[in-house]
PDB file as gemmi writes it, atoms N, CA and C in Angstrom:
CRYST1    1.000    1.000    1.000  90.00  90.00  90.00 P 1                      
ATOM      1  N   MET A   1       1.401  -8.576 -19.593  1.00  0.00           N  
ATOM      2  CA  MET A   1       2.216  -7.940 -18.569  1.00  0.00           C  
ATOM      3  C   MET A   1       2.828  -6.662 -19.147  1.00  0.00           C  
ATOM      4  N   ALA A   2       2.844  -5.625 -18.366  1.00  0.00           N  
ATOM      5  CA  ALA A   2       3.455  -4.358 -18.772  1.00  0.00           C  
ATOM      6  C   ALA A   2       4.969  -4.525 -18.821  1.00  0.00           C  
ATOM      7  N   THR A   3       5.591  -3.724 -19.676  1.00  0.00           N  
ATOM      8  CA  THR A   3       7.042  -3.800 -19.780  1.00  0.00           C  
ATOM      9  C   THR A   3       7.661  -2.455 -19.429  1.00  0.00           C  
ATOM     10  N   GLY A   4       8.838  -2.498 -18.832  1.00  0.00           N  
ATOM     11  CA  GLY A   4       9.556  -1.283 -18.459  1.00  0.00           C  
ATOM     12  C   GLY A   4       9.720  -1.177 -16.967  1.00  0.00           C  
ATOM     13  N   PHE A   5      10.501  -0.197 -16.566  1.00  0.00           N  
ATOM     14  CA  PHE A   5      10.755   0.041 -15.147  1.00  0.00           C  
ATOM     15  C   PHE A   5       9.488   0.519 -14.447  1.00  0.00           C  
ATOM     16  N   VAL A   6       9.420   0.270 -13.153  1.00  0.00           N  
ATOM     17  CA  VAL A   6       8.336   0.772 -12.309  1.00  0.00           C  
ATOM     18  C   VAL A   6       8.791   2.122 -11.752  1.00  0.00           C  
ATOM     19  N   HIS A   7       7.964   3.153 -11.873  1.00  0.00           N  
ATOM     20  CA  HIS A   7       8.264   4.479 -11.354  1.00  0.00           C  
ATOM     21  C   HIS A   7       7.228   4.856 -10.298  1.00  0.00           C  
ATOM     22  N   THR A   8       7.694   5.291  -9.135  1.00  0.00           N  
ATOM     23  CA  THR A   8       6.826   5.850  -8.103  1.00  0.00           C  
ATOM     24  C   THR A   8       6.923   7.362  -8.236  1.00  0.00           C  
ATOM     25  N   VAL A   9       5.802   8.017  -8.527  1.00  0.00           N  
ATOM     26  CA  VAL A   9       5.791   9.448  -8.833  1.00  0.00           C  
ATOM     27  C   VAL A   9       4.680  10.171  -8.065  1.00  0.00           C  
ATOM     28  N   TYR A  10       4.836  11.488  -7.954  1.00  0.00           N  
ATOM     29  CA  TYR A  10       3.836  12.342  -7.304  1.00  0.00           C  
ATOM     30  C   TYR A  10       3.074  13.102  -8.375  1.00  0.00           C  
ATOM     31  N   LYS A  11       1.755  12.862  -8.453  1.00  0.00           N  
ATOM     32  CA  LYS A  11       0.908  13.532  -9.447  1.00  0.00           C  
ATOM     33  C   LYS A  11      -0.429  13.862  -8.813  1.00  0.00           C  
ATOM     34  N   ASN A  12      -0.923  15.049  -9.095  1.00  0.00           N  
ATOM     35  CA  ASN A  12      -2.259  15.452  -8.630  1.00  0.00           C  
ATOM     36  C   ASN A  12      -2.435  15.274  -7.122  1.00  0.00           C  
ATOM     37  N   ASP A  13      -1.419  15.681  -6.374  1.00  0.00           N  
ATOM     38  CA  ASP A  13      -1.436  15.640  -4.909  1.00  0.00           C  
ATOM     39  C   ASP A  13      -1.518  14.231  -4.326  1.00  0.00           C  
ATOM     40  N   LYS A  14      -1.151  13.228  -5.094  1.00  0.00           N  
ATOM     41  CA  LYS A  14      -1.137  11.832  -4.629  1.00  0.00           C  
ATOM     42  C   LYS A  14       0.105  11.141  -5.178  1.00  0.00           C  
ATOM     43  N   TRP A  15       0.520  10.088  -4.483  1.00  0.00           N  
ATOM     44  CA  TRP A  15       1.607   9.238  -4.952  1.00  0.00           C  
ATOM     45  C   TRP A  15       1.015   8.092  -5.752  1.00  0.00           C  
ATOM     46  N   THR A  16       1.652   7.757  -6.874  1.00  0.00           N  
ATOM     47  CA  THR A  16       1.159   6.680  -7.727  1.00  0.00           C  
ATOM     48  C   THR A  16       2.324   5.912  -8.322  1.00  0.00           C  
ATOM     49  N   ASN A  17       2.029   4.770  -8.890  1.00  0.00           N  
ATOM     50  CA  ASN A  17       3.032   3.952  -9.561  1.00  0.00           C  
ATOM     51  C   ASN A  17       2.659   3.797 -11.017  1.00  0.00           C  
ATOM     52  N   GLU A  18       3.682   3.848 -11.870  1.00  0.00           N  
ATOM     53  CA  GLU A  18       3.475   3.713 -13.305  1.00  0.00           C  
ATOM     54  C   GLU A  18       4.560   2.810 -13.878  1.00  0.00           C  
ATOM     55  N   ILE A  19       4.232   2.170 -14.986  1.00  0.00           N  
ATOM     56  CA  ILE A  19       5.196   1.389 -15.742  1.00  0.00           C  
ATOM     57  C   ILE A  19       5.628   2.253 -16.917  1.00  0.00           C  
ATOM     58  N   GLU A  20       6.868   2.099 -17.369  1.00  0.00           N  
ATOM     59  CA  GLU A  20       7.378   2.952 -18.451  1.00  0.00           C  
ATOM     60  C   GLU A  20       6.539   2.903 -19.717  1.00  0.00           C  
ATOM     61  N   ASP A  21       5.813   1.810 -19.955  1.00  0.00           N  
ATOM     62  CA  ASP A  21       4.987   1.759 -21.162  1.00  0.00           C  
ATOM     63  C   ASP A  21       3.702   2.577 -21.011  1.00  0.00           C  
ATOM     64  N   GLY A  22       3.542   3.248 -19.855  1.00  0.00           N  
ATOM     65  CA  GLY A  22       2.414   4.140 -19.651  1.00  0.00           C  
ATOM     66  C   GLY A  22       1.304   3.591 -18.783  1.00  0.00           C  
ATOM     67  N   ALA A  23       1.377   2.329 -18.406  1.00  0.00           N  
ATOM     68  CA  ALA A  23       0.324   1.716 -17.597  1.00  0.00           C  
ATOM     69  C   ALA A  23       0.479   2.090 -16.129  1.00  0.00           C  
ATOM     70  N   ALA A  24      -0.581   2.612 -15.544  1.00  0.00           N  
ATOM     71  CA  ALA A  24      -0.604   2.883 -14.103  1.00  0.00           C  
ATOM     72  C   ALA A  24      -1.212   1.665 -13.416  1.00  0.00           C  
ATOM     73  N   PHE A  25      -0.866   1.455 -12.150  1.00  0.00           N  
ATOM     74  CA  PHE A  25      -1.429   0.323 -11.431  1.00  0.00           C  
ATOM     75  C   PHE A  25      -1.568   0.655  -9.956  1.00  0.00           C  
ATOM     76  N   GLY A  26      -2.484  -0.021  -9.293  1.00  0.00           N  
ATOM     77  CA  GLY A  26      -2.615   0.071  -7.846  1.00  0.00           C  
ATOM     78  C   GLY A  26      -3.315   1.302  -7.303  1.00  0.00           C  
ATOM     79  N   GLY A  27      -3.723   2.208  -8.153  1.00  0.00           N  
ATOM     80  CA  GLY A  27      -4.409   3.403  -7.674  1.00  0.00           C  
ATOM     81  C   GLY A  27      -3.508   4.359  -6.919  1.00  0.00           C  
ATOM     82  N   PRO A  28      -4.041   5.520  -6.553  1.00  0.00           N  
ATOM     83  CA  PRO A  28      -3.240   6.517  -5.830  1.00  0.00           C  
ATOM     84  C   PRO A  28      -3.033   6.136  -4.365  1.00  0.00           C  
ATOM     85  N   HIS A  29      -1.951   6.642  -3.797  1.00  0.00           N  
ATOM     86  CA  HIS A  29      -1.615   6.412  -2.387  1.00  0.00           C  
ATOM     87  C   HIS A  29      -1.488   7.763  -1.699  1.00  0.00           C  
ATOM     88  N   SER A  30      -1.884   7.835  -0.451  1.00  0.00           N  
ATOM     89  CA  SER A  30      -1.816   9.105   0.278  1.00  0.00           C  
ATOM     90  C   SER A  30      -0.418   9.395   0.810  1.00  0.00           C  
ATOM     91  N   THR A  31       0.426   8.356   0.932  1.00  0.00           N  
ATOM     92  CA  THR A  31       1.796   8.592   1.403  1.00  0.00           C  
ATOM     93  C   THR A  31       2.801   8.005   0.427  1.00  0.00           C  
ATOM     94  N   LYS A  32       3.973   8.601   0.406  1.00  0.00           N  
ATOM     95  CA  LYS A  32       5.050   8.105  -0.437  1.00  0.00           C  
ATOM     96  C   LYS A  32       5.451   6.696  -0.013  1.00  0.00           C  
ATOM     97  N   GLU A  33       5.484   6.454   1.289  1.00  0.00           N  
ATOM     98  CA  GLU A  33       5.888   5.140   1.807  1.00  0.00           C  
ATOM     99  C   GLU A  33       4.979   4.025   1.286  1.00  0.00           C  
ATOM    100  N   ASP A  34       3.666   4.260   1.281  1.00  0.00           N  
ATOM    101  CA  ASP A  34       2.726   3.259   0.766  1.00  0.00           C  
ATOM    102  C   ASP A  34       2.953   3.003  -0.720  1.00  0.00           C  
ATOM    103  N   ALA A  35       3.154   4.076  -1.473  1.00  0.00           N  
ATOM    104  CA  ALA A  35       3.376   3.943  -2.912  1.00  0.00           C  
ATOM    105  C   ALA A  35       4.692   3.226  -3.205  1.00  0.00           C  
ATOM    106  N   VAL A  36       5.735   3.540  -2.447  1.00  0.00           N  
ATOM    107  CA  VAL A  36       7.029   2.889  -2.646  1.00  0.00           C  
ATOM    108  C   VAL A  36       6.914   1.393  -2.362  1.00  0.00           C  
ATOM    109  N   ALA A  37       6.217   1.028  -1.301  1.00  0.00           N  
ATOM    110  CA  ALA A  37       6.047  -0.384  -0.965  1.00  0.00           C  
ATOM    111  C   ALA A  37       5.327  -1.132  -2.087  1.00  0.00           C  
ATOM    112  N   ALA A  38       4.275  -0.531  -2.632  1.00  0.00           N  
ATOM    113  CA  ALA A  38       3.531  -1.159  -3.723  1.00  0.00           C  
ATOM    114  C   ALA A  38       4.382  -1.240  -4.990  1.00  0.00           C  
ATOM    115  N   GLY A  39       5.137  -0.184  -5.268  1.00  0.00           N  
ATOM    116  CA  GLY A  39       6.017  -0.187  -6.439  1.00  0.00           C  
ATOM    117  C   GLY A  39       7.111  -1.225  -6.319  1.00  0.00           C  
ATOM    118  N   ARG A  40       7.680  -1.348  -5.138  1.00  0.00           N  
ATOM    119  CA  ARG A  40       8.737  -2.340  -4.897  1.00  0.00           C  
ATOM    120  C   ARG A  40       8.208  -3.758  -5.129  1.00  0.00           C  
ATOM    121  N   GLU A  41       7.021  -4.012  -4.604  1.00  0.00           N  
ATOM    122  CA  GLU A  41       6.409  -5.331  -4.775  1.00  0.00           C  
ATOM    123  C   GLU A  41       6.223  -5.667  -6.250  1.00  0.00           C  
ATOM    124  N   ARG A  42       5.739  -4.697  -7.018  1.00  0.00           N  
ATOM    125  CA  ARG A  42       5.521  -4.909  -8.457  1.00  0.00           C  
ATOM    126  C   ARG A  42       6.842  -5.094  -9.192  1.00  0.00           C  
ATOM    127  N   ALA A  43       7.857  -4.290  -8.851  1.00  0.00           N  
ATOM    128  CA  ALA A  43       9.165  -4.413  -9.501  1.00  0.00           C  
ATOM    129  C   ALA A  43       9.785  -5.775  -9.226  1.00  0.00           C  
ATOM    130  N   LYS A  44       9.632  -6.266  -8.014  1.00  0.00           N  
ATOM    131  CA  LYS A  44      10.145  -7.599  -7.683  1.00  0.00           C  
ATOM    132  C   LYS A  44       9.411  -8.665  -8.486  1.00  0.00           C  
ATOM    133  N   ALA A  45       8.095  -8.545  -8.580  1.00  0.00           N  
ATOM    134  CA  ALA A  45       7.301  -9.522  -9.321  1.00  0.00           C  
ATOM    135  C   ALA A  45       7.651  -9.514 -10.806  1.00  0.00           C  
ATOM    136  N   ASP A  46       7.899  -8.319 -11.348  1.00  0.00           N  
ATOM    137  CA  ASP A  46       8.236  -8.184 -12.769  1.00  0.00           C  
ATOM    138  C   ASP A  46       9.729  -8.362 -13.032  1.00  0.00           C  
ATOM    139  N   GLU A  47      10.518  -8.487 -11.958  1.00  0.00           N  
ATOM    140  CA  GLU A  47      11.973  -8.598 -12.058  1.00  0.00           C  
ATOM    141  C   GLU A  47      12.559  -7.466 -12.901  1.00  0.00           C  
ATOM    142  N   THR A  48      12.268  -6.246 -12.466  1.00  0.00           N  
ATOM    143  CA  THR A  48      12.722  -5.059 -13.177  1.00  0.00           C  
ATOM    144  C   THR A  48      13.237  -4.028 -12.188  1.00  0.00           C  
ATOM    145  N   GLU A  49      13.488  -2.830 -12.654  1.00  0.00           N  
ATOM    146  CA  GLU A  49      14.011  -1.753 -11.825  1.00  0.00           C  
ATOM    147  C   GLU A  49      12.867  -0.917 -11.238  1.00  0.00           C  
ATOM    148  N   HIS A  50      13.072  -0.441 -10.004  1.00  0.00           N  
ATOM    149  CA  HIS A  50      12.103   0.439  -9.348  1.00  0.00           C  
ATOM    150  C   HIS A  50      12.773   1.796  -9.175  1.00  0.00           C  
ATOM    151  N   VAL A  51      12.182   2.829  -9.773  1.00  0.00           N  
ATOM    152  CA  VAL A  51      12.712   4.189  -9.719  1.00  0.00           C  
ATOM    153  C   VAL A  51      11.767   5.033  -8.874  1.00  0.00           C  
ATOM    154  N   VAL A  52      12.274   5.557  -7.758  1.00  0.00           N  
ATOM    155  CA  VAL A  52      11.462   6.359  -6.842  1.00  0.00           C  
ATOM    156  C   VAL A  52      11.802   7.829  -7.056  1.00  0.00           C  
ATOM    157  N   HIS A  53      10.780   8.637  -7.285  1.00  0.00           N  
ATOM    158  CA  HIS A  53      10.955  10.069  -7.536  1.00  0.00           C  
ATOM    159  C   HIS A  53      10.535  10.886  -6.312  1.00  0.00           C  
ATOM    160  N   ASN A  54      11.100  12.084  -6.181  1.00  0.00           N  
ATOM    161  CA  ASN A  54      10.661  13.058  -5.181  1.00  0.00           C  
ATOM    162  C   ASN A  54       9.462  13.816  -5.742  1.00  0.00           C  
ATOM    163  N   GLN A  55       8.843  14.661  -4.926  1.00  0.00           N  
ATOM    164  CA  GLN A  55       7.707  15.452  -5.398  1.00  0.00           C  
ATOM    165  C   GLN A  55       8.067  16.340  -6.575  1.00  0.00           C  
ATOM    166  N   ASP A  56       9.321  16.818  -6.633  1.00  0.00           N  
ATOM    167  CA  ASP A  56       9.728  17.699  -7.731  1.00  0.00           C  
ATOM    168  C   ASP A  56      10.128  16.933  -8.991  1.00  0.00           C  
ATOM    169  N   GLY A  57      10.025  15.608  -8.961  1.00  0.00           N  
ATOM    170  CA  GLY A  57      10.321  14.802 -10.134  1.00  0.00           C  
ATOM    171  C   GLY A  57      11.727  14.232 -10.190  1.00  0.00           C  
ATOM    172  N   THR A  58      12.632  14.722  -9.341  1.00  0.00           N  
ATOM    173  CA  THR A  58      13.988  14.188  -9.335  1.00  0.00           C  
ATOM    174  C   THR A  58      13.975  12.767  -8.767  1.00  0.00           C  
ATOM    175  N   VAL A  59      14.959  11.990  -9.168  1.00  0.00           N  
ATOM    176  CA  VAL A  59      15.057  10.609  -8.704  1.00  0.00           C  
ATOM    177  C   VAL A  59      15.697  10.579  -7.330  1.00  0.00           C  
ATOM    178  N   SER A  60      15.039   9.921  -6.380  1.00  0.00           N  
ATOM    179  CA  SER A  60      15.605   9.815  -5.034  1.00  0.00           C  
ATOM    180  C   SER A  60      16.309   8.479  -4.815  1.00  0.00           C  
ATOM    181  N   GLU A  61      15.858   7.437  -5.508  1.00  0.00           N  
ATOM    182  CA  GLU A  61      16.543   6.144  -5.398  1.00  0.00           C  
ATOM    183  C   GLU A  61      16.148   5.234  -6.543  1.00  0.00           C  
ATOM    184  N   ARG A  62      17.025   4.269  -6.800  1.00  0.00           N  
ATOM    185  CA  ARG A  62      16.787   3.249  -7.825  1.00  0.00           C  
ATOM    186  C   ARG A  62      17.186   1.910  -7.236  1.00  0.00           C  
ATOM    187  N   ASN A  63      16.362   0.909  -7.468  1.00  0.00           N  
ATOM    188  CA  ASN A  63      16.663  -0.441  -7.004  1.00  0.00           C  
ATOM    189  C   ASN A  63      16.343  -1.419  -8.125  1.00  0.00           C  
ATOM    190  N   SER A  64      17.251  -2.358  -8.338  1.00  0.00           N  
ATOM    191  CA  SER A  64      17.058  -3.343  -9.388  1.00  0.00           C  
ATOM    192  C   SER A  64      16.673  -4.680  -8.775  1.00  0.00           C  
ATOM    193  N   TYR A  65      15.626  -5.267  -9.296  1.00  0.00           N  
ATOM    194  CA  TYR A  65      15.170  -6.568  -8.845  1.00  0.00           C  
ATOM    195  C   TYR A  65      15.200  -7.572  -9.986  1.00  0.00           C  
ATOM    196  N   GLY A  66      16.015  -7.255 -11.007  1.00  0.00           N  
ATOM    197  CA  GLY A  66      16.134  -8.128 -12.165  1.00  0.00           C  
ATOM    198  C   GLY A  66      17.359  -9.005 -12.074  1.00  0.00           C  
ATOM    199  N   SER A  67      17.692  -9.581 -13.186  1.00  0.00           N  
ATOM    200  CA  SER A  67      18.858 -10.456 -13.278  1.00  0.00           C  
ATOM    201  C   SER A  67      20.024  -9.657 -13.839  1.00  0.00           C  
ATOM    202  N   ASP A  68      20.630  -8.835 -12.998  1.00  0.00           N  
ATOM    203  CA  ASP A  68      21.756  -8.028 -13.426  1.00  0.00           C  
ATOM    204  C   ASP A  68      22.967  -8.921 -13.673  1.00  0.00           C  
ATOM    205  N   PRO A  69      23.717  -8.671 -14.747  1.00  0.00           N  
ATOM    206  CA  PRO A  69      24.926  -9.437 -14.964  1.00  0.00           C  
ATOM    207  C   PRO A  69      25.973  -9.111 -13.884  1.00  0.00           C  
ATOM    208  N   ALA A  70      26.782 -10.083 -13.532  1.00  0.00           N  
ATOM    209  CA  ALA A  70      27.788  -9.913 -12.493  1.00  0.00           C  
ATOM    210  C   ALA A  70      28.806  -8.841 -12.855  1.00  0.00           C  
ATOM    211  N   SER A  71      29.006  -8.566 -14.144  1.00  0.00           N  
ATOM    212  CA  SER A  71      30.001  -7.591 -14.579  1.00  0.00           C  
ATOM    213  C   SER A  71      29.468  -6.164 -14.640  1.00  0.00           C  
ATOM    214  N   ARG A  72      28.229  -5.966 -14.227  1.00  0.00           N  
ATOM    215  CA  ARG A  72      27.624  -4.627 -14.281  1.00  0.00           C  
ATOM    216  C   ARG A  72      28.331  -3.683 -13.323  1.00  0.00           C  
ATOM    217  N   PRO A  73      28.829  -2.524 -13.811  1.00  0.00           N  
ATOM    218  CA  PRO A  73      29.487  -1.572 -12.908  1.00  0.00           C  
ATOM    219  C   PRO A  73      28.492  -0.952 -11.939  1.00  0.00           C  
ATOM    220  N   GLY A  74      28.981  -0.609 -10.761  1.00  0.00           N  
ATOM    221  CA  GLY A  74      28.153   0.078  -9.769  1.00  0.00           C  
ATOM    222  C   GLY A  74      27.638  -0.863  -8.799  1.00  0.00           C  
TER     223      GLY A  74                                                      
END                                                                             
């Protein structure tokens, strides 16, 4: 199993999902919505964080599907 957060990113005119350890999965998607849905599913399965990026690379949202401690700020 890959380790690290799931990132939904825009590369080569397509949306894709990558794991922080460098592993890509699921192939390219033609829409951001499709890629986000696939990334969310993987992040939930891996119980990790899903980081969604805009086309310019900035982060548009972050969602955690792990076991966050109750004392975590935010």
